[in-house]
XYZ file of N, CA and C in Angstrom:
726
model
N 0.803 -1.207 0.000
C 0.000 0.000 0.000
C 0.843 1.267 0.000
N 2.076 1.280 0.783
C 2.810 2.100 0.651
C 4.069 1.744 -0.083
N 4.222 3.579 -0.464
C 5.734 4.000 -1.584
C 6.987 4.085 -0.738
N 8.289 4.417 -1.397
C 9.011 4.276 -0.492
C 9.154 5.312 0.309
N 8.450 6.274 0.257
C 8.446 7.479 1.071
C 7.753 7.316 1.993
N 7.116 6.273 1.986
C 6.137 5.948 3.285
C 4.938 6.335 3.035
N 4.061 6.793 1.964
C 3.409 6.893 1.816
C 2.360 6.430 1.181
N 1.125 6.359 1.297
C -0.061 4.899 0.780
C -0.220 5.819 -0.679
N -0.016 4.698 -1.654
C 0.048 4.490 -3.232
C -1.702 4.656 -3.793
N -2.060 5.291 -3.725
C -3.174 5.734 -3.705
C -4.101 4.404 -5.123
N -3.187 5.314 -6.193
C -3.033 4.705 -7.502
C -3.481 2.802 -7.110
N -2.194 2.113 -6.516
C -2.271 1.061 -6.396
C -2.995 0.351 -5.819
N -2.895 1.159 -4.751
C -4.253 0.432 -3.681
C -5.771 0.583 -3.873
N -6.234 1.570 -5.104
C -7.450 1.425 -5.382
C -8.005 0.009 -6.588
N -6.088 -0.169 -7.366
C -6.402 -1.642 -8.388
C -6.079 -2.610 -7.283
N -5.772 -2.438 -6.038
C -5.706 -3.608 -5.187
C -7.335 -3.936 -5.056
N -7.530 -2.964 -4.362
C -9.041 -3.113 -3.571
C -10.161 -2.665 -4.222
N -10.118 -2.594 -5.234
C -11.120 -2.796 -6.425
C -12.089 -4.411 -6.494
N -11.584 -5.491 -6.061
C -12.171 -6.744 -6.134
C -12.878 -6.385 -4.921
N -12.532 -5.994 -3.913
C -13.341 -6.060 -2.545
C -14.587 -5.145 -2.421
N -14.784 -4.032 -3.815
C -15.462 -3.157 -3.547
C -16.398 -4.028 -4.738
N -15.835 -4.691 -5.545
C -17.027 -5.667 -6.236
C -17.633 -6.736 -5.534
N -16.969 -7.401 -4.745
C -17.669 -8.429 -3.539
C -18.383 -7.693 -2.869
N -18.522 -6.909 -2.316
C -19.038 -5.937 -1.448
C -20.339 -5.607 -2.761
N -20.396 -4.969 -3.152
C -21.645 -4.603 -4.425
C -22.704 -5.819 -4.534
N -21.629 -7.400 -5.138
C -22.260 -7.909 -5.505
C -23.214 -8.870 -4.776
N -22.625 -8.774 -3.565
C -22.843 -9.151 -1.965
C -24.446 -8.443 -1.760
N -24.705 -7.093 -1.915
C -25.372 -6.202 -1.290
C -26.487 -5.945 -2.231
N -26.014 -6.373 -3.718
C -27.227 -5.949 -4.560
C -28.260 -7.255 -4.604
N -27.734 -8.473 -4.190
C -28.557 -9.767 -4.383
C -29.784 -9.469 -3.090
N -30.034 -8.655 -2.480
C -31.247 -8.249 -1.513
C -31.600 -6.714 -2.159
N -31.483 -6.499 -2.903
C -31.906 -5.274 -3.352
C -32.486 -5.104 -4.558
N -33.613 -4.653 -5.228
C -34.903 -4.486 -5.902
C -34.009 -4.239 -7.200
N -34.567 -5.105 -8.735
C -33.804 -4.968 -9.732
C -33.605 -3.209 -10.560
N -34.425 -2.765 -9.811
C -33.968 -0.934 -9.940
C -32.417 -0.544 -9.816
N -31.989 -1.293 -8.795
C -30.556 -1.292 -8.466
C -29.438 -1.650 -9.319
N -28.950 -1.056 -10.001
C -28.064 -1.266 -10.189
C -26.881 -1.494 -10.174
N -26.097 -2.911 -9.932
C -24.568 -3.344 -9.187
C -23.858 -2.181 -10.014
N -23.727 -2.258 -11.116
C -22.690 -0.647 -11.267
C -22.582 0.715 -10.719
N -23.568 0.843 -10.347
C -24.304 2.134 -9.819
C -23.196 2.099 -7.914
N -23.377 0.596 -7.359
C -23.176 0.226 -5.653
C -21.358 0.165 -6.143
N -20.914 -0.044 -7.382
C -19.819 -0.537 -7.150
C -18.899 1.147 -7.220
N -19.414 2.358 -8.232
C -19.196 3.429 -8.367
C -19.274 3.949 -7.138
N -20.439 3.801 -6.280
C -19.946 4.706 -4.810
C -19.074 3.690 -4.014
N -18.903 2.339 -4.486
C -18.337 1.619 -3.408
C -16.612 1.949 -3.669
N -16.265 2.809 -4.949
C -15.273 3.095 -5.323
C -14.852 4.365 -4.220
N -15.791 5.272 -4.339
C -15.770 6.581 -3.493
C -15.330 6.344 -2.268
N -16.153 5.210 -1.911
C -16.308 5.127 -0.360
C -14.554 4.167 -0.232
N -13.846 3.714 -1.059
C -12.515 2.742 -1.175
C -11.442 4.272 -1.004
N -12.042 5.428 -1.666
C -11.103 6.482 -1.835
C -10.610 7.253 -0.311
N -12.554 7.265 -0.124
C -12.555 7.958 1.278
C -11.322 6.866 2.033
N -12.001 5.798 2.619
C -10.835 5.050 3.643
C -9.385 5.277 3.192
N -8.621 5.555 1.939
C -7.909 5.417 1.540
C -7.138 7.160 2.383
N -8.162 8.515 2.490
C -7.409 9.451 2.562
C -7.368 9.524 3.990
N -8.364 8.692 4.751
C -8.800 8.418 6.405
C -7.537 7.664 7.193
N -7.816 6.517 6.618
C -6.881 5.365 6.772
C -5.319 5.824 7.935
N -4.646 6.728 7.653
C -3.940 7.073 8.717
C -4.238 7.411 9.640
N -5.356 8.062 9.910
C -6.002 8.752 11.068
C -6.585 7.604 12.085
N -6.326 6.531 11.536
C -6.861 5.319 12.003
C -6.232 4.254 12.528
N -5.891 4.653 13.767
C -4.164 3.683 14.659
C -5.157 2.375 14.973
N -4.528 1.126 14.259
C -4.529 0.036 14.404
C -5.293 -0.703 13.961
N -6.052 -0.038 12.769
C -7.259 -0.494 12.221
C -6.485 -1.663 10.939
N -6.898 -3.018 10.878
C -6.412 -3.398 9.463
C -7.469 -2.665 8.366
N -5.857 -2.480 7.370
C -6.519 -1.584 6.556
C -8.090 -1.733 5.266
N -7.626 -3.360 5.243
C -9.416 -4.289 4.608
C -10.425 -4.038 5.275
N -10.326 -4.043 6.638
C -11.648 -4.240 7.412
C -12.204 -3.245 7.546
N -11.148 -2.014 7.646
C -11.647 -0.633 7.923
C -12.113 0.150 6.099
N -11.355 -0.244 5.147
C -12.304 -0.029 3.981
C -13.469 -0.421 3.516
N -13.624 -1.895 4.178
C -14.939 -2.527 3.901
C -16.272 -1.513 4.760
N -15.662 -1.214 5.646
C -16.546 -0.236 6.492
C -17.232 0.718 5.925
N -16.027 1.196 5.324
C -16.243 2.561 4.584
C -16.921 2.614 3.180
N -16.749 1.118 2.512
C -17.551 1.116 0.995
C -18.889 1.163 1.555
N -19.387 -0.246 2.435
C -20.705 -0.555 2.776
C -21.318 0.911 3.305
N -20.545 1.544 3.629
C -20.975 2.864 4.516
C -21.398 4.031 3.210
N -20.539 4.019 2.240
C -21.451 5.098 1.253
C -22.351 4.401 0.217
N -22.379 3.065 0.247
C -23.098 2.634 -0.286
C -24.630 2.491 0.136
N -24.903 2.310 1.634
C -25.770 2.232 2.068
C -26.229 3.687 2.492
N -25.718 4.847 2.463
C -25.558 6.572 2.341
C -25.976 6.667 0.944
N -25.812 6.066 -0.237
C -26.315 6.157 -1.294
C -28.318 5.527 -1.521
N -28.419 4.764 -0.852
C -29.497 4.181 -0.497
C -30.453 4.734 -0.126
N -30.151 5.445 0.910
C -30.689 6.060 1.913
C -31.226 7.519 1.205
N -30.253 7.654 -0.293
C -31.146 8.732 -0.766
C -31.939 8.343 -2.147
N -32.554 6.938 -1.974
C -33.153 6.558 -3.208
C -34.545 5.654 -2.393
N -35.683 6.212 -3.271
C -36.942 4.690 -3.480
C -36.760 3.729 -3.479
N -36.155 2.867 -2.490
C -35.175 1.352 -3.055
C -36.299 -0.050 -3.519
N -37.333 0.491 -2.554
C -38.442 -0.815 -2.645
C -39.812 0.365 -2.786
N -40.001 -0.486 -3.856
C -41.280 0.258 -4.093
C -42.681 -0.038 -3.501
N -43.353 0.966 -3.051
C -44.554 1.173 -1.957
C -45.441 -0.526 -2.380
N -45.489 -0.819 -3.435
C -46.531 -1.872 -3.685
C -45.734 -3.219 -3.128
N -44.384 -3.438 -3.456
C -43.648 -4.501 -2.787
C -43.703 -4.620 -1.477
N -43.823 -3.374 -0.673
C -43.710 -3.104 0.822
C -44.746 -3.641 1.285
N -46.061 -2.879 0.321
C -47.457 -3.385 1.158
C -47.448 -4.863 1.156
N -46.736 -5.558 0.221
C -47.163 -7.030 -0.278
C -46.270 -7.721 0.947
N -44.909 -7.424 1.414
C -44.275 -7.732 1.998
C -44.800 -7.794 3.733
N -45.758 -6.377 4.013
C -46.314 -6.639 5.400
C -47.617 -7.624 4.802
N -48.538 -7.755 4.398
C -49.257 -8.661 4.022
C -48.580 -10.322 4.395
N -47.624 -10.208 3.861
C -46.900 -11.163 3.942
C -46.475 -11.652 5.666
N -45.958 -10.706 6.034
C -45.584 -10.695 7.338
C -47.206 -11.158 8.050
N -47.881 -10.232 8.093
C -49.137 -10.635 8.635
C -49.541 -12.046 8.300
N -50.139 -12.301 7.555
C -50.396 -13.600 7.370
C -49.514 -14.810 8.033
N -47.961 -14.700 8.184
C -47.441 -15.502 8.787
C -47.141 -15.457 9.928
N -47.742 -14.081 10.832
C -47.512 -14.269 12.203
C -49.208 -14.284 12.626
N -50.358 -15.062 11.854
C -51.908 -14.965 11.954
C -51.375 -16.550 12.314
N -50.990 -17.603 11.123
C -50.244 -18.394 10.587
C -49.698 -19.119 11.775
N -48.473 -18.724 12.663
C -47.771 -19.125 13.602
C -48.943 -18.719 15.050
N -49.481 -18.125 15.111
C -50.075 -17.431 16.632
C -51.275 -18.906 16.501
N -51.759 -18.908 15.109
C -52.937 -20.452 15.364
C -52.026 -21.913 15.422
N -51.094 -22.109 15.209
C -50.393 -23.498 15.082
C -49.403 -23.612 15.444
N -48.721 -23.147 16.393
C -47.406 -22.346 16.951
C -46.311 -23.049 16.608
N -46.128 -23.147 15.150
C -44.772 -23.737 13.972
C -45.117 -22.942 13.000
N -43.683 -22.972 12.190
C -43.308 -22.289 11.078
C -44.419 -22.596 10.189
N -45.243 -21.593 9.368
C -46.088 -22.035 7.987
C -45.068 -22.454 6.834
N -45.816 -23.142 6.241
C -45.308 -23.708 4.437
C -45.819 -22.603 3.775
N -45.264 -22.848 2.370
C -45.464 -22.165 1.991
C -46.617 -21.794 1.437
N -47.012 -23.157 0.527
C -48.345 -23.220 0.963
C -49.544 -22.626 1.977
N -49.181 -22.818 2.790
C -49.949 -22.389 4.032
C -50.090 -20.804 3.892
N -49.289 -20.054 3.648
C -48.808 -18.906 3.873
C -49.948 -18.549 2.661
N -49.071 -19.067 1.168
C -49.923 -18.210 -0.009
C -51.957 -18.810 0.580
N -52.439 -20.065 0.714
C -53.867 -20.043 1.087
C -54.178 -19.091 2.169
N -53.426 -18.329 3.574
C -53.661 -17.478 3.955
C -54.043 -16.006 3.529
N -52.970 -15.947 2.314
C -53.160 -14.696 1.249
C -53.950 -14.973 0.653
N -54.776 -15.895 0.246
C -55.987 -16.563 -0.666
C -55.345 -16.395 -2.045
N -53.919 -16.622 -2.055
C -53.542 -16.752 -3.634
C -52.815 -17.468 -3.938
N -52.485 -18.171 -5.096
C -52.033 -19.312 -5.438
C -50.568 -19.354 -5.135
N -49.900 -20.324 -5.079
C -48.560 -20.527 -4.547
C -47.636 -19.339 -5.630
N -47.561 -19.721 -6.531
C -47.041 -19.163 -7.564
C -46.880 -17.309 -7.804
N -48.486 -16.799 -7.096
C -48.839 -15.476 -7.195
C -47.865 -15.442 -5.944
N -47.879 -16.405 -4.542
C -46.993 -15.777 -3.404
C -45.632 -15.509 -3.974
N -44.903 -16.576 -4.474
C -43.376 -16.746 -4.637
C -43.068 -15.534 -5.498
N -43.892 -15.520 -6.349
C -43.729 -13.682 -6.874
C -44.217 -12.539 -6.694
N -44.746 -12.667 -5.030
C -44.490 -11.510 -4.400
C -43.250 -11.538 -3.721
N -42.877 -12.756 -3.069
C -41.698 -12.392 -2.536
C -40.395 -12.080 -3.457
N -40.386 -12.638 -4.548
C -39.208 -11.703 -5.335
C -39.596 -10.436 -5.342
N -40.891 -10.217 -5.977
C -41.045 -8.438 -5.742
C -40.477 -7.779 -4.446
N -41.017 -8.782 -3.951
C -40.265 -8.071 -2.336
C -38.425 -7.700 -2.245
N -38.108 -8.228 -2.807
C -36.492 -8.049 -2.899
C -35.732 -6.893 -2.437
N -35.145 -6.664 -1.226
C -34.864 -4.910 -1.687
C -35.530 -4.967 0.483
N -36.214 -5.909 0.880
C -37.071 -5.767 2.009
C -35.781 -5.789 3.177
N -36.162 -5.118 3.972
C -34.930 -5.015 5.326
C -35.616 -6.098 5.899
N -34.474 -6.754 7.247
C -35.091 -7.336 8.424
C -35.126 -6.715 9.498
N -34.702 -5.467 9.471
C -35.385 -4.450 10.690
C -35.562 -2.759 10.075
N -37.183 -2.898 10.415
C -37.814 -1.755 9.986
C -38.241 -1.028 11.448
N -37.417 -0.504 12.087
C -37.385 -0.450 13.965
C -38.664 0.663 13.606
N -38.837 1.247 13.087
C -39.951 2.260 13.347
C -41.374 1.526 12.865
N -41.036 0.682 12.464
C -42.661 -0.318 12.066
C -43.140 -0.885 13.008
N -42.171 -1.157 14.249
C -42.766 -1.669 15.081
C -43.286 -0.799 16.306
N -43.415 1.165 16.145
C -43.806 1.583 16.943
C -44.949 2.654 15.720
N -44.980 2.701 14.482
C -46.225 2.976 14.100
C -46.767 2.483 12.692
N -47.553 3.516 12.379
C -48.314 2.985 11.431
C -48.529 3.797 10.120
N -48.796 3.375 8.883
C -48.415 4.088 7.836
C -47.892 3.315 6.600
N -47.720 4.080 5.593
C -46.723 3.624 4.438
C -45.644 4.405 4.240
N -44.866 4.941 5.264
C -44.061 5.666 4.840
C -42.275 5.183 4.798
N -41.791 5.224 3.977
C -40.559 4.249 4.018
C -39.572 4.322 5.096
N -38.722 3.288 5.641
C -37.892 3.122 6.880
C -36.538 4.730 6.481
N -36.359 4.367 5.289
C -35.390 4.807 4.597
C -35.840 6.616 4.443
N -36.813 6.470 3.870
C -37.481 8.023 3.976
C -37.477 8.513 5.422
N -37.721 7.872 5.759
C -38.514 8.756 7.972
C -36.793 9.109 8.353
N -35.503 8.262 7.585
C -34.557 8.355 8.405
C -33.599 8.753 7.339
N -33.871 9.503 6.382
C -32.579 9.890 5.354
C -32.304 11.128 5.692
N -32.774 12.341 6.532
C -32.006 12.949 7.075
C -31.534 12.795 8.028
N -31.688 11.758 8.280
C -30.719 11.645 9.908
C -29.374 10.686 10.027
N -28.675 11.201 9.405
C -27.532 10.126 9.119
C -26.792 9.298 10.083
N -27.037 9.881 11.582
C -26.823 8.670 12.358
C -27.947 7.626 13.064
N -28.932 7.636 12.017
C -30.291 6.667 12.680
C -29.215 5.345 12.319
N -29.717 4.300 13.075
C -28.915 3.056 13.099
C -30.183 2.259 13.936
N -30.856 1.837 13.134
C -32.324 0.589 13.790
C -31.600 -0.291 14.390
N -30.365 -1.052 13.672
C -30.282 -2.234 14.161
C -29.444 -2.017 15.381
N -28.447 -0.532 15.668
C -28.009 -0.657 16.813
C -29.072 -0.251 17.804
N -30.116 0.037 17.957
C -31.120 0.370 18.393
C -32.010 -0.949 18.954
N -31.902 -1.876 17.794
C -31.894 -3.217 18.311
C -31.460 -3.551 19.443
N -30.284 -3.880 18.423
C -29.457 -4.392 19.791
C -29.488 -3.733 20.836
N -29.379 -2.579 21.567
C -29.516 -1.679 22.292
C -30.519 -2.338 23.587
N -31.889 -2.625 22.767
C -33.054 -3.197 23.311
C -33.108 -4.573 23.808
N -31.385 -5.146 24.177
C -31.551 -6.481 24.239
C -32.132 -7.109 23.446
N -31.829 -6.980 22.221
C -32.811 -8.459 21.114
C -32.199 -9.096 20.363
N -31.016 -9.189 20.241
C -29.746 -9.862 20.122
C -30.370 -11.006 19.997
N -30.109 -11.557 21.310
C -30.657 -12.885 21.388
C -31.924 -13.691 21.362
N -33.184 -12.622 20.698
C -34.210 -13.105 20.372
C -34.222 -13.086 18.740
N -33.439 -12.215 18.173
C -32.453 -12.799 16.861
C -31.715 -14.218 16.634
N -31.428 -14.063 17.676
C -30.601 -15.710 16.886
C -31.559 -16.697 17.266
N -32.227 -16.768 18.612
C -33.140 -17.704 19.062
C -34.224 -18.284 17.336
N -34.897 -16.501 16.982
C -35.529 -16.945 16.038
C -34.741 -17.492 14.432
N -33.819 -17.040 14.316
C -32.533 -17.924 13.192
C -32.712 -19.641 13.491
N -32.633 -19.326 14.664
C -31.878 -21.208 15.196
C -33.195 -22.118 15.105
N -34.788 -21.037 15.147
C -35.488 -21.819 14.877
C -36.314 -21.573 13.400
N -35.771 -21.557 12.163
C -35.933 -21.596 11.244
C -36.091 -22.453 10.454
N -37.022 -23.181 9.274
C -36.818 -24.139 8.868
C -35.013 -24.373 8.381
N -34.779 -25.624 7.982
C -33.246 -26.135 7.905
C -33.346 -25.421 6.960
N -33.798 -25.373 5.579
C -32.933 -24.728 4.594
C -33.158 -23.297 4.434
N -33.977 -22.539 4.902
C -34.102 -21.154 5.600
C -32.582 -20.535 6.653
N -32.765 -21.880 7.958
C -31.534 -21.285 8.040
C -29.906 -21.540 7.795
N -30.269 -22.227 6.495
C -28.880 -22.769 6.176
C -28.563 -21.756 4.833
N -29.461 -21.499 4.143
C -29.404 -19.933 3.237
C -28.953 -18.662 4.128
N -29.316 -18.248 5.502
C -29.082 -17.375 6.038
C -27.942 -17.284 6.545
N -27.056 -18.476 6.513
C -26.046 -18.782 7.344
C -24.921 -18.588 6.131
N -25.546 -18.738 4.925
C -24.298 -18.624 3.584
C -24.402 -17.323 3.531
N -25.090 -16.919 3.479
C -25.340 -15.504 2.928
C -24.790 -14.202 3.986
N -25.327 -14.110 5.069
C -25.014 -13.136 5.927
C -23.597 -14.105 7.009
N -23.328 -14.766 7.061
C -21.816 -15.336 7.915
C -20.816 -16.154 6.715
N -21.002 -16.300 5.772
C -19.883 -16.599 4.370
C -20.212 -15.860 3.577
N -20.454 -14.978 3.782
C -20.739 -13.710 2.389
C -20.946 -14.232 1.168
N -21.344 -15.431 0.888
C -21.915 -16.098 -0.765
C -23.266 -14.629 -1.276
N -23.327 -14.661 -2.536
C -24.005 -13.821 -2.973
C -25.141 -15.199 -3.270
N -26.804 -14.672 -3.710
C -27.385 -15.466 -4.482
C -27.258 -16.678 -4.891
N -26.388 -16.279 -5.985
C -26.055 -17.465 -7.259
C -25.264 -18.260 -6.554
N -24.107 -17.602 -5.708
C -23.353 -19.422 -5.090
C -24.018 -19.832 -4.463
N -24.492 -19.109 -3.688
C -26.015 -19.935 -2.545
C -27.009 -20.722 -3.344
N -27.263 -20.786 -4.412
C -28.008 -21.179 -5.653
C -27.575 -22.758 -5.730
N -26.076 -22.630 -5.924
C -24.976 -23.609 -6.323
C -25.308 -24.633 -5.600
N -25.529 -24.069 -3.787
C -24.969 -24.948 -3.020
C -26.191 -25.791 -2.515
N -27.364 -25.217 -3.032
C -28.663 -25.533 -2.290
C -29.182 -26.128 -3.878
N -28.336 -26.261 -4.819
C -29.572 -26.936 -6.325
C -30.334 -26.558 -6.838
N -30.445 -24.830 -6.488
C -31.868 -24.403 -6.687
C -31.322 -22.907 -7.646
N -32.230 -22.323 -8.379
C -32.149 -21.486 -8.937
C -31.831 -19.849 -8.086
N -31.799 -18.882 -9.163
C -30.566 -17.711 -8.248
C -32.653 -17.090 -7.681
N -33.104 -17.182 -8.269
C -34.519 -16.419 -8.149
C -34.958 -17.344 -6.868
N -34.885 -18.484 -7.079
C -35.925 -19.532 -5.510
C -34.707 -18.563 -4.428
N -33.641 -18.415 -4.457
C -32.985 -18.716 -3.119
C -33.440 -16.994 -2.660
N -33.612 -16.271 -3.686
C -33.905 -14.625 -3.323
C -35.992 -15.061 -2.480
N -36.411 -15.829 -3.002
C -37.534 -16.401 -2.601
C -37.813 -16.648 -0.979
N -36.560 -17.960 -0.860
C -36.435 -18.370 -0.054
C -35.879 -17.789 1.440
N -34.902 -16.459 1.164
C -34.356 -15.050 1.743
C -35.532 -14.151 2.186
N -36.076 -13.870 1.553
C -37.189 -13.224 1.265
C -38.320 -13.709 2.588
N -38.622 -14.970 2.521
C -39.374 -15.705 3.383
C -39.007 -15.925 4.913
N -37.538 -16.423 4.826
C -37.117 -16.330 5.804
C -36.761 -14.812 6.736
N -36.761 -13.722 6.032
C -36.528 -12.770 6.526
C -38.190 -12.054 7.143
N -38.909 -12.736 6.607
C -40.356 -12.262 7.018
C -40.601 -13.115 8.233
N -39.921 -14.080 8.160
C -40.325 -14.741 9.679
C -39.510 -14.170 10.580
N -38.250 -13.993 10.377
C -37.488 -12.873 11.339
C -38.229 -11.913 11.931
N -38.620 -10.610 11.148
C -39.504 -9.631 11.016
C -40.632 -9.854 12.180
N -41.366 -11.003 11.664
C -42.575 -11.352 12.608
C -42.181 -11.786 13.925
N -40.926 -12.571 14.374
C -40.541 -12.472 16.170
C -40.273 -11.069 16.457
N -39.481 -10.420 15.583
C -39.110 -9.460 16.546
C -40.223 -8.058 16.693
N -41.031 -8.236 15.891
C -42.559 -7.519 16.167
C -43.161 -8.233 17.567
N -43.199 -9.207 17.277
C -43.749 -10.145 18.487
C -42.968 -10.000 19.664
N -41.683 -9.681 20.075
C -41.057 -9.121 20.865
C -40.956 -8.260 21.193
N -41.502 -6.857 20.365
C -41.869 -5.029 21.082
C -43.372 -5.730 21.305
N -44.067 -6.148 20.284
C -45.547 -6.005 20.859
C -45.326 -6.195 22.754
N -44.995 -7.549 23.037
C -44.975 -8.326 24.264
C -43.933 -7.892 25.111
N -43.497 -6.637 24.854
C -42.298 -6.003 25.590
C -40.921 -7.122 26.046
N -41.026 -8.705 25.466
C -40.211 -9.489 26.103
C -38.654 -8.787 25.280
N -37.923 -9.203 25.899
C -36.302 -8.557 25.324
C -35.394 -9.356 25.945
């Protein structure tokens, strides 16, 4: 990274860490609505490689990967934050969704099929599985959904506020561990997709690879599983448990 003057090679270290700001993109766009464009995440994820790059000294003891990765995901998701990412009709379809599967779990107290889920929606399996791709783009914590009511986006209520942070807010609330509780009780291949994806950083398509199934079922299958997430930890402000 550094010249012999001691100084970080600016030049070099952006064709170094150029692959990491494409893992990082391609990582981040496989949950995000086909509006998105990976060129679009990889251009600020460049910015955000530059920023760490002029920071980076100011920063005693940081390795210098971990602390750029910080910094791409960080203007990338700053880029987000000033766009429509999921559109209002996916959202509504997505709490629909949610509802039905915590109507779903509160009468039979186990995970619904899928099945189960789309006859709750009174629509055919097929109409569900393509709502949940529409859904694509859906967070697993919408912290202000669980104290009101509305259509107004997570992302909108909080794009001027650049240090809103739901999920440390989460955590904050002790729910940590009503997070993993509800992970650990996930169907197996629910949480064996969640486990490639968010703790081996596989995008989609290798997760695709590894499960036999197409790059669209496993965004399906993400999709689903993240709505059952959604529905404990609603079920955990409703019931004040933490």
């Amino acid at each position: 990274m550094y010249n012999a003057a001691g100084v970080i090679d600016k030049k070099q270290s952006l064709a170094e860490f150029a692959p990491l700001v494409k893992r990082i993109a391609n990582h981040m766009i496989a949950k995000l609505p086909p509006s998105v464009e990976v060129d679009d995440m990889i251009q600020v994820g460049m910015i955000g490689l530059m920023d760490a790059l002029s920071r980076y000294e100011e920063t005693a003891g940081a390795q210098f990967e971990t602390y750029a990765a910080q910094r791409i995901r960080g203007a990338m998701l700053d880029e987000l934050r000033q766009m429509d990412w999921l559109p209002r009709g996916a959202r509504k379809s997505m709490r629909q969704i949610d509802a039905a599967v915590h109507a779903l779990q509160q009468r039979s107290g186990r995970a619904p099929t899928e099945a189960e889920i789309a006859s709750e929606l009174k629509v055919p399996v097929a109409e569900y599985q393509q709502m949940l791709l529409e859904g694509r783009g859906t967070q697993l914590i919408h912290y202000e959904d669980f104290l009101e009511d509305g259509d107004d986006d997570f992302l909108e209520r909080n794009c001027a506020d650049s240090s809103a942070d739901p999920l440390a807010s989460l955590l904050d609330d002790n729910l940590r561990e009503v997070l993993i509780d509800a992970i650990a009780n996930l169907p197996e291949r629910e949480k064996t997709l969640m486990g490639l994806y968010y703790e081996q950083e596989l995008n989609f398509k290798e997760i695709g690879a590894v499960l036999g199934v197409s790059e669209s079922r496993v965004c399906q299958i993400h999709n689903q599983a993240v709505s059952r997430l959604r529905v404990k930890l609603k079920e955990c402000a409703w019931t004040s448990i933490a």
